[in-house]
Structure formats: structure tokens, C-alpha cells
Coordinates of C-alpha atoms and ligand atoms in Angstrom, one line a residue:
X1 CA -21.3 12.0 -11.1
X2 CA -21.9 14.8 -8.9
X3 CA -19.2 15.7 -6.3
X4 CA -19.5 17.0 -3.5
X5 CA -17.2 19.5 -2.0
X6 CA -16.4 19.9 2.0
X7 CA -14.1 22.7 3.2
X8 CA -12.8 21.2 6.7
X9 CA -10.9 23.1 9.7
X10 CA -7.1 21.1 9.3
X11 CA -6.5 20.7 13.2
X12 CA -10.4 20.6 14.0
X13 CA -12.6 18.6 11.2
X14 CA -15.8 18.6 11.4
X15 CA -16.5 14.6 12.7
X16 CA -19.9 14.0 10.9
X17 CA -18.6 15.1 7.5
X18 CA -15.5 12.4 8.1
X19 CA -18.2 10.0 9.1
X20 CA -19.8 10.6 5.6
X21 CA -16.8 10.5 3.6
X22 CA -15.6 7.1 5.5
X23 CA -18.9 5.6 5.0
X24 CA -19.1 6.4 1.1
X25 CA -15.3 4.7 1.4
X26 CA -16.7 1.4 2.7
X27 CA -19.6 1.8 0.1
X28 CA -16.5 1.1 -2.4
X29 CA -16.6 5.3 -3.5
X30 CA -13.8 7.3 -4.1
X31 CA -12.8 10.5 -1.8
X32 CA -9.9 12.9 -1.7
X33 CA -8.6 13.9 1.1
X34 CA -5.2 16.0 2.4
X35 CA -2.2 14.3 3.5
X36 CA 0.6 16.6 4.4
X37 CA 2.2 15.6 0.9
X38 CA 0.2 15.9 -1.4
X39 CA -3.8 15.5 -1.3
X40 CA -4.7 11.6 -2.3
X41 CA -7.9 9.8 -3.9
X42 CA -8.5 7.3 -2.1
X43 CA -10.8 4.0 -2.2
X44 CA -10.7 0.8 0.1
X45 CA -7.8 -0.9 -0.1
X46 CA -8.9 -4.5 0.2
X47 CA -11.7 -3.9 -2.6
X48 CA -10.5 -4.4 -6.0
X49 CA -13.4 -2.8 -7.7
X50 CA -13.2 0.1 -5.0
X51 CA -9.6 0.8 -6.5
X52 CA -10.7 0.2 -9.8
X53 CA -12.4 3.5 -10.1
X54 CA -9.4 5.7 -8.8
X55 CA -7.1 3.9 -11.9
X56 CA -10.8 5.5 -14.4
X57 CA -11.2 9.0 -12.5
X58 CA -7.1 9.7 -12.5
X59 CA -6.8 8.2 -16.3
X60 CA -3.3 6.5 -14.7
X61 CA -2.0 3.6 -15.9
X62 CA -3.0 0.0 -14.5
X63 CA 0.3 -1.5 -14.0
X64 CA 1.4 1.4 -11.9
X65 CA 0.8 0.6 -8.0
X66 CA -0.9 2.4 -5.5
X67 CA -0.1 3.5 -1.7
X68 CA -1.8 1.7 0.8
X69 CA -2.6 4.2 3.8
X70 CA -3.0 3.5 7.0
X71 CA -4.0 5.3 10.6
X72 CA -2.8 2.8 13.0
X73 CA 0.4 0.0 13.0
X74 CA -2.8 -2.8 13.8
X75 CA -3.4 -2.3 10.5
X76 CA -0.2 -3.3 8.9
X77 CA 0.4 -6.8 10.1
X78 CA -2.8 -8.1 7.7
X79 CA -1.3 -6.5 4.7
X80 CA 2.0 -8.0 4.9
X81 CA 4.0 -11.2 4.9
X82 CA 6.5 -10.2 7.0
X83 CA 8.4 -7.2 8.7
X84 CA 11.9 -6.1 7.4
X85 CA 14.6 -5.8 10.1
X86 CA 14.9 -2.0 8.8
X87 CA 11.1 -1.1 9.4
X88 CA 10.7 -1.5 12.8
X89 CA 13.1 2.0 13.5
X90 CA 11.9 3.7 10.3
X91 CA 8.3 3.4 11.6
X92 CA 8.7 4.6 14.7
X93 CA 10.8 7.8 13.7
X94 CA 8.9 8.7 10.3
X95 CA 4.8 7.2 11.2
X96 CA 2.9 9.0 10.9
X97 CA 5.1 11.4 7.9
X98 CA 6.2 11.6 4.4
X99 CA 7.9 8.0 4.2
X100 CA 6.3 5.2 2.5
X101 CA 8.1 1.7 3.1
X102 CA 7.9 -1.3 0.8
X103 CA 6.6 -4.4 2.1
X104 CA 6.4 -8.4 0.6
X105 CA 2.5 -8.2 0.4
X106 CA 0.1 -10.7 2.0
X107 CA -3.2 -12.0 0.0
X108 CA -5.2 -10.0 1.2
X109 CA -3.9 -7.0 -0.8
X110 CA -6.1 -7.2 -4.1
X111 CA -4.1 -7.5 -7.7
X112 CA -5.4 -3.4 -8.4
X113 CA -3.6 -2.1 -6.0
X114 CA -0.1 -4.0 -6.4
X115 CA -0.7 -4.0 -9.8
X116 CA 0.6 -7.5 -9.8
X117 CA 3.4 -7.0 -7.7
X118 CA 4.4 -9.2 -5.1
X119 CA 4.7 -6.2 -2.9
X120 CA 2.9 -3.7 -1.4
X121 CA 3.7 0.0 -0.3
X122 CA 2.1 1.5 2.7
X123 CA 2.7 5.1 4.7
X124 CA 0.7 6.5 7.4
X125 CA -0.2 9.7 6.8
X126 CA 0.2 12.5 9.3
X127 CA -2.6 15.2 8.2
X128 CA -5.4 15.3 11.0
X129 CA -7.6 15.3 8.1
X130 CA -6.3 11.9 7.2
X131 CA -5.9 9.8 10.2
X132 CA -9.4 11.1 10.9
X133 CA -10.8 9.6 7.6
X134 CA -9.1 6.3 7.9
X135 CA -9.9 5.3 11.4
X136 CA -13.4 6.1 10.7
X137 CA -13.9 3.8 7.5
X138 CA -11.6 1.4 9.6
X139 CA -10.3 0.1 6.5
X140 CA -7.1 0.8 4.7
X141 CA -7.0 3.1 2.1
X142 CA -5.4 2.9 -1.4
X143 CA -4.7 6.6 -2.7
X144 CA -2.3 8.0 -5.7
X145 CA -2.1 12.2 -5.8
X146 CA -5.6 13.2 -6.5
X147 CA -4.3 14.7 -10.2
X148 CA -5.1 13.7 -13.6
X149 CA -2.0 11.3 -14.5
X150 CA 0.4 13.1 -15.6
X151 CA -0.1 16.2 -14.0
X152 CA 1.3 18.2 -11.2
X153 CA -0.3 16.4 -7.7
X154 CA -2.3 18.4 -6.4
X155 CA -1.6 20.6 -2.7
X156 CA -4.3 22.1 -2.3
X157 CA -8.3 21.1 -2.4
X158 CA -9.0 23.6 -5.6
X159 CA -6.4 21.8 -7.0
X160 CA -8.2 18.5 -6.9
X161 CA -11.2 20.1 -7.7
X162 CA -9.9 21.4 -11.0
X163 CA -9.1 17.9 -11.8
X164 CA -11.3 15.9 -10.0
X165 CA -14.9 17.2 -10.1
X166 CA -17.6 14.9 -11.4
X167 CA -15.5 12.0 -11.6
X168 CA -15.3 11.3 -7.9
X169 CA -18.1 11.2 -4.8
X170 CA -16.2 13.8 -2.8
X171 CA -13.6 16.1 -2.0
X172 CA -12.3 16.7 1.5
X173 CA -10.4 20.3 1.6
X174 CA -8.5 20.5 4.2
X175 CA -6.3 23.8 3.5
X176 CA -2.8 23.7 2.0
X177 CA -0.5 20.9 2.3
X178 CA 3.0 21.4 4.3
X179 CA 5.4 19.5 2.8
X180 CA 4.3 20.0 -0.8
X181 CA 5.6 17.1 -2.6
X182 CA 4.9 13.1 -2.3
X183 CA 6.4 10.7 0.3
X184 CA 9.7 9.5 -0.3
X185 CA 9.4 5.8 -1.2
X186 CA 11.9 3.3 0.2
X187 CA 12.3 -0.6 -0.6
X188 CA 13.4 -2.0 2.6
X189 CA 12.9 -5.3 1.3
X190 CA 16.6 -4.8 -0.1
X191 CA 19.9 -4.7 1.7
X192 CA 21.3 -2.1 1.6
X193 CA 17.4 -0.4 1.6
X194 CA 16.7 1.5 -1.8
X195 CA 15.3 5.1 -2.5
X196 CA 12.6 5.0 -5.5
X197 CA 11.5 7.7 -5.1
X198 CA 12.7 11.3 -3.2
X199 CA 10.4 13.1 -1.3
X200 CA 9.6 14.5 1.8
X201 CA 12.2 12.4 4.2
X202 CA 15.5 13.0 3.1
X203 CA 18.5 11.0 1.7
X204 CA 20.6 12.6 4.5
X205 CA 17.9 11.5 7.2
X206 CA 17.7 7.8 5.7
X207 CA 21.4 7.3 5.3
X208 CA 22.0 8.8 8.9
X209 CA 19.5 6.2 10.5
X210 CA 20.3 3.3 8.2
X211 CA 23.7 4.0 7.9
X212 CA 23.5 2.7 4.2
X213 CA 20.9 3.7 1.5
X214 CA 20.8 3.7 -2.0
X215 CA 19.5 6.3 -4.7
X216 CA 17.3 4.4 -7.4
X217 CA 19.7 5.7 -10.2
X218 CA 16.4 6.3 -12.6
X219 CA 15.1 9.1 -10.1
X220 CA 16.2 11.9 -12.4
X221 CA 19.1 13.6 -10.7
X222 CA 20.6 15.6 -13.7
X223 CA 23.9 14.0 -13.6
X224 CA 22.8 10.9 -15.4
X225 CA 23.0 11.1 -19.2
X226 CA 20.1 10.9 -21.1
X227 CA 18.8 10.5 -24.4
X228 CA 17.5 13.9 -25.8
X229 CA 14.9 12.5 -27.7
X230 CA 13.6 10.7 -25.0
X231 CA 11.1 12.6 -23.6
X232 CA 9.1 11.2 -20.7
X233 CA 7.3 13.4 -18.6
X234 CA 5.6 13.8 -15.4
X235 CA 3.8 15.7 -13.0
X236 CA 3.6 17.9 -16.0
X237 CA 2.1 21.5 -16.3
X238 CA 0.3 22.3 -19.7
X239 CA 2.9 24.6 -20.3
X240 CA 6.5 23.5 -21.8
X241 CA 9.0 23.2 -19.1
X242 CA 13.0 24.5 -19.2
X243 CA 15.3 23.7 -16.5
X244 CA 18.3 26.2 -16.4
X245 CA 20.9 24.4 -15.1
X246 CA 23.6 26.5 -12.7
X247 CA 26.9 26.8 -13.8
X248 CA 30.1 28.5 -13.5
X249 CA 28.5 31.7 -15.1
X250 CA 26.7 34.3 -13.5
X251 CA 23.2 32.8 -13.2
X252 CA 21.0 35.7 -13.6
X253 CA 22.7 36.4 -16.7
X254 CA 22.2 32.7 -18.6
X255 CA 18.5 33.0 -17.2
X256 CA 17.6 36.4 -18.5
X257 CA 19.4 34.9 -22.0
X258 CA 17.2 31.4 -21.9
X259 CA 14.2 34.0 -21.0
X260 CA 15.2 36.4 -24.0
X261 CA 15.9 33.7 -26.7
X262 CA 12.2 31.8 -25.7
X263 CA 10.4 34.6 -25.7
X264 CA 11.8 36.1 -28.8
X265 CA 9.5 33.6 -30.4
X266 CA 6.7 34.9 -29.0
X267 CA 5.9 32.8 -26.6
X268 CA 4.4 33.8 -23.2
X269 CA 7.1 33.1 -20.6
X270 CA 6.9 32.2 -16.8
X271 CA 9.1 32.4 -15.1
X272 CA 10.1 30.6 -11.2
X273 CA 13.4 31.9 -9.8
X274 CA 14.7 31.6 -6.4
X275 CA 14.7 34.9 -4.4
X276 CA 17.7 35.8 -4.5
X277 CA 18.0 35.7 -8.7
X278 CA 15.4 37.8 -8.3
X279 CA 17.2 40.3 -6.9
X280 CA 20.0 40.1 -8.7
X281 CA 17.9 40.0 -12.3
X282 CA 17.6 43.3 -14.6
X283 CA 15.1 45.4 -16.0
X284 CA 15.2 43.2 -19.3
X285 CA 12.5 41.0 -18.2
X286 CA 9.1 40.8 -18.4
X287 CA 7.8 37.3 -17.5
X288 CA 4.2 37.2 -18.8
X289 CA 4.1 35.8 -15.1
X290 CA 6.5 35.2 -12.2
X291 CA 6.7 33.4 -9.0
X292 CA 9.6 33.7 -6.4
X293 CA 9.7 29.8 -4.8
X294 CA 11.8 30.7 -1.9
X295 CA 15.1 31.0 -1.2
X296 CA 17.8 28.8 -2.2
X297 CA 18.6 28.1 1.6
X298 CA 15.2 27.3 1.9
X299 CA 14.6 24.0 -0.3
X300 CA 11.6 23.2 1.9
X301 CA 9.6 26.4 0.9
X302 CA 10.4 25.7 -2.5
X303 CA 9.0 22.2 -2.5
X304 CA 5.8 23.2 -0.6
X305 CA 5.4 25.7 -3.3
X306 CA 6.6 24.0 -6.9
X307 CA 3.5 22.9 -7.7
X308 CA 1.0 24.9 -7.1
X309 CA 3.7 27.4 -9.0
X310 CA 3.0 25.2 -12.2
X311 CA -0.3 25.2 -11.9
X312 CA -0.8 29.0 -11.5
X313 CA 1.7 29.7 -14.3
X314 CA -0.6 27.1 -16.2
X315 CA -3.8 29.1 -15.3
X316 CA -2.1 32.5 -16.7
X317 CA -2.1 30.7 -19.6
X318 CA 1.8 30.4 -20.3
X319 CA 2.8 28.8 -23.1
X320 CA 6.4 27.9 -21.6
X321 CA 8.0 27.8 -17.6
X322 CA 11.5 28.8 -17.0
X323 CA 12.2 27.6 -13.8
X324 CA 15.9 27.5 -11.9
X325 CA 17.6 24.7 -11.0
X326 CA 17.8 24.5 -7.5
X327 CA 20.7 22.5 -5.3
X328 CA 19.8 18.6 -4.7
X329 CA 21.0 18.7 -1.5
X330 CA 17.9 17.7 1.3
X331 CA 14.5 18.4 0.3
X332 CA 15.9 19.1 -3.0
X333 CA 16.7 15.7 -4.2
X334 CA 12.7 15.6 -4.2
X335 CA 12.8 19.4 -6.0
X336 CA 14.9 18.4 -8.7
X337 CA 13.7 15.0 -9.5
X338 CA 10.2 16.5 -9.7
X339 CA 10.9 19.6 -11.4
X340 CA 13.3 17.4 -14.2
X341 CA 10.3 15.3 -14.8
X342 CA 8.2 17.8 -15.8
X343 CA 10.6 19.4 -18.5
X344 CA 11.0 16.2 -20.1
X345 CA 14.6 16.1 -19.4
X346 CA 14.7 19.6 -21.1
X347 CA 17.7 21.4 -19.6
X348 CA 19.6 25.0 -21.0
X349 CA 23.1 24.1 -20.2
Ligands
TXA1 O1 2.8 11.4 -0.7 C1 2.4 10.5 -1.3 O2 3.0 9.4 -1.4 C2 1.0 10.7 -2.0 C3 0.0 10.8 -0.9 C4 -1.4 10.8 -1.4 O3 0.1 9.8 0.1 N1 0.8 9.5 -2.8 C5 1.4 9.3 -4.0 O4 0.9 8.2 -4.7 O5 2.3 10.0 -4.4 P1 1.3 8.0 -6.2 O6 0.4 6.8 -6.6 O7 1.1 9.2 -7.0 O8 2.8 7.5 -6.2 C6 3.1 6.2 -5.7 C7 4.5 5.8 -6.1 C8 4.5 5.5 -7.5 O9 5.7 5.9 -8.1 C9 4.5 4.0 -7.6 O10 5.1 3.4 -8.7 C10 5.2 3.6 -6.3 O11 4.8 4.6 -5.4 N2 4.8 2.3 -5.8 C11 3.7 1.9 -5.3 N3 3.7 0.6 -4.9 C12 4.9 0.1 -5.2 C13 5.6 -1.1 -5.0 N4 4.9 -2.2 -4.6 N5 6.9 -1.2 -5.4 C14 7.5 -0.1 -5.9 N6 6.9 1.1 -6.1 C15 5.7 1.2 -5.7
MG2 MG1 1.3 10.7 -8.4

């Protein structure tokens, strides 16, 4: 399939290209398009043959559900059977944004995108680019990342391109994304209201307005003991991912000895520190590539960044990614849960 590529201006698209790419959406194709996550594929959500085709061009399991997105709240009441107490406030504080709320579906919602649950999540996207695309194909739209499963979503539209090209109609690029990683995904059909997944609302946010929330307890937080052999990853580079964990030690010091030990056996090291271990790192290393995320103050600059840091050590063709733990406080909750993911629960104590 050929794809077809369109750079857009972010705060300015250009109209007739978003009238293309929502009229090839209610012809049942598939488009990507920006979100201020993470980009998304998307396909019409009430079209089970339409979502069919993201499931083939992403390679992603069937029984894992998609994200139904929507540009106005006139499009929620159709997909759902009712409307948690809890919604109402979250909606009108976090839509449009990075918060994707669980919902008991209606039947409308076709089987593909559920994947055979009887609920359905939905988000409203707040990316110009977005909105835009939706109103225009005045459907809702169903849309994972825009990555090969598996692999790091993608932030920016070379990203999906890398991935994405000849398996889909068209790719909207609409610059960088600002938040970097997905949606935080709450079940608000429990009480108290449950995190699935972090992301870019935080814990601290969702337990100030709620007053109680919990943490899904399989979301990765590196307290919870796991099995060493049991490697599942995720949003996985090509490269072999470490985590070193922070300790009571000086840190630069057990990161320069992780480095020194991996790269003994000639591997090609990357290597993505905070600032300030940069800073505070010696002359002993020579990272066959390295990227600063941010500082450690600043867990929103390192989320924006993480993965487009994986993919570029990927592209230097790094055999292995040393990467620093960062705090899980905030945005990091998302950090971390991503970043332990794609070691495969590998982490230099
Ligand atoms: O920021 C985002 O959320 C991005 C952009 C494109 O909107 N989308 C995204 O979609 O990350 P995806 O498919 O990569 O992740 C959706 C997550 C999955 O972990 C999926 O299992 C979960 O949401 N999910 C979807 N429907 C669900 C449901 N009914 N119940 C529980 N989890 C659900
Ligand atoms: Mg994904």
C-alpha cells in the first residue's frame, strides 16, 4: 500500500488535507495522526473491519483493546451504557488531555475494539491536529500508538513513518508530541476508581480530585517482586535495556561500573542519564552514544523525551541502553513504569 505522508502546521492545519484524511477514515482506512501523547493509528470506531486493519498494520494482539477517541462530549453518550458518578468532574478538568476513562460499553461499540470486553475506554485528545481530524470524519475514532507492537510509541511523525509506511493510507505529522508518553488510563467503573495504567495525568492529580485512587499493582513500579526469568517486555527498543536502580551509593559511580562491566564484553553501550549524573560522571566513559533526558527535577522533560531517546540510541545501532532510574514521583510513575517495561524487568541493583 502506498502511504502517503502530510507534514501539517500543529496550531494551524491545513483544512483540506484533514478533509482527506477524515474522508479516507469514513472510507474504513487507517491514518495516524498526533495526539499530545503519543501519535495514534486510527480507524472508525464503530466499523469492525475498519479496526481490523490497525490490529494487521501494528502486528498487536487481538485480545488487547483499543482507545476510542473522541472531539466532542455528544459523542460519548452513544458509546456508553451509563456515566460513572466520578466521570462527570474528571471530564471537565482533564477533556480534552492525557486521561482516558473506562466506561461499561453500549452495542454499538463493535467486538474489535473491546476486544470482547464489556467495556470501553475513550479520551479526548487535545492536539489541534486531532480534534481537527475527528470532527471532520464526525465519527469516533479507535487508535493504539502508531508503533509496531512492541515497540516504543511513537512521538513524533518520522517515528510512525519508520514503522508505519506502506501498511497504512496515511500519516498526519504534526510536529513533536508534548507530553511524550500515553494517557493515563483510569477504571472509574470501580469504587474506589483504579489506575491501569500511568501516564500523562498524575497519581497525585487523580488522588487530589478523587480523594481515593488506586495503583493497578501490575503497572511495574520496581518495588514489586518479580520473577527474574520472567521476561515480558514492552514498548521495547531493539537494543537490550538495563535499569540502574539508585541506591544508597554514589550513583555516578554504580553507573560508570554497570557501563564498564557491559561494555567490557564488547558490546556498544548507550547510555541516558539525567543531567545532573552527567555532570558528576568521569572521564572513564565512552558511551558509543549518549543522551541527557533532563533533569531529575524535571520528570516531565524526561517523559517527553524517553522515547524518542530509545529510538535514536536504536538507530546508532547500540547493542545495549543503560538508562537511570528516575524518582516515581509525578510524571514519573509513567517514566518508570514505561522505562521497566522495556528492560524486561532487568534492573543492576
Ligand atoms: O495516549 C494514549 O493513550 C495513546 C494515544 C494514541 O491516544 N493511545 C494508546 O493506546 O496508548 P494503546 O492501544 O497503545 O494503549 C491502550 C491501553 C492498553 O493498555 C489497553 O489494554 C488499555 O488501554 N485498554 C483499552 N481498553 C480497555 C478496557 N476496556 N479496559 C481496560 N483497559 C483497556
Ligand atoms: Mg501502545
Amino acid at each position: 500500500m502506498e502511504t502517503e505522508y502530510i507534514k501539517l502546521d500543529r496550531q494551524n492545519p491545513d483544512r483540506e488535507m484533514l478533509k482527506r484524511a477524515a474522508q479516507l477514515l469514513r472510507q474504513g482506512e487507517v491514518v495516524a495522526f498526533p495526539t499530545e501523547t503519543v501519535y495514534g493509528l486510527g480507524a472508525n470506531a464503530l466499523e469492525g473491519s475498519a479496526v481490523k486493519k490497525i490490529f494487521i498494520a501494528k502486528g498487536r494482539p487481538s485480545d488487547n483493546p483499543l482507545i476510542v477517541h473522541i472531539s466532542n462530549l455528544n459523542q460519548l453518550l452513544p458509546l456508553v451504557k451509563e456515566i460513572p458518578q466520578a466521570a462527570e468532574m474528571l471530564m471537565k478538568k482533564y477533556w480534552p488531555g492525557p486521561l482516558t476513562l473506562i466506561f461499561p460499553k453500549s452495542g454499538i461499540v463493535p467486538r474489535e475494539v473491546t476486544a470482547g470486553l464489556e467495556t470501553v475506554a475513550i479520551r479526548m485528545p487535545e492536539h489541534p491536529v486531532a480534534q481537527v481530524l475527528i470532527e471532520y470524519a464526525g465519527v469516533p475514532v479507535a487508535a493504539p500508538s502508531a508503533n509496531i507492537s512492541g515497540k516504543p510509541s511513537p512521538t513524533s511523525g518520522q517515528h510512525v513513518w519508520q514503522d508505519m509506511q506502506g501498511k497504512v493510507a496515511m500519516v498526519l505529522d504534526g510536529g513533536e508530541t508534548r507530553v511524550g508518553v500515553e494517557s493515563t488510563v483510569l477504571d472509574i467503573t470501580r469504587k474506589p476508581p483504579m489506575i491501569l495504567r500511568p501516564g500523562g495525568v498524575t497519581f497525585e492529580e487523580l488522588q487530589e480530585m478523587l480523594g481515593q485512587v488506586e495503583l493497578d499493582q501490575g503497572t511495574g513500579k520496581m518495588k514489586v517482586p518479580r520473577s527474574p526469568g520472567m521476561k515480558y517486555t514492552h514498548y521495547s527498543p531493539e537494543a537490550d535495556v538495563f535499569v540502574v536502580a539508585r541506591g544508597q551509593q554514589n550513583f555516578s559511580d554504580k553507573f560508570e561500573k554497570a557501563y564498564r562491566s557491559l561494555s567490557a564484553e564488547g558490546k556498544k553501550v548507550a547510555v541516558l542519564i539525567s543531567e545532573e549524573t552527567e555532570k558528576q560522571m568521569g572521564d572513564g566513559i565512552h558511551p558509543h552514544y549518549l543522551e541527557v533526558l533532563g533533569s531529575r527535577q524535571d520528570l516531565k522533560e524526561v517523559a517527553h523525551r524517553l522515547f524518542s531517546a530509545f529510538r535514536n540510541a536504536d538507530h546508532q545501532g547500540a547493542d545495549i541502553i543503560l538508562i537511570e532510574e528516575f524518582s516515581e514521583e509525578g510524571m514519573g510513575a509513567a517514566v518508570m513504569n514505561r522505562m521497566i517495561k522495556a528492560a524486561g524487568n532487568k534492573v543492576i541493583n
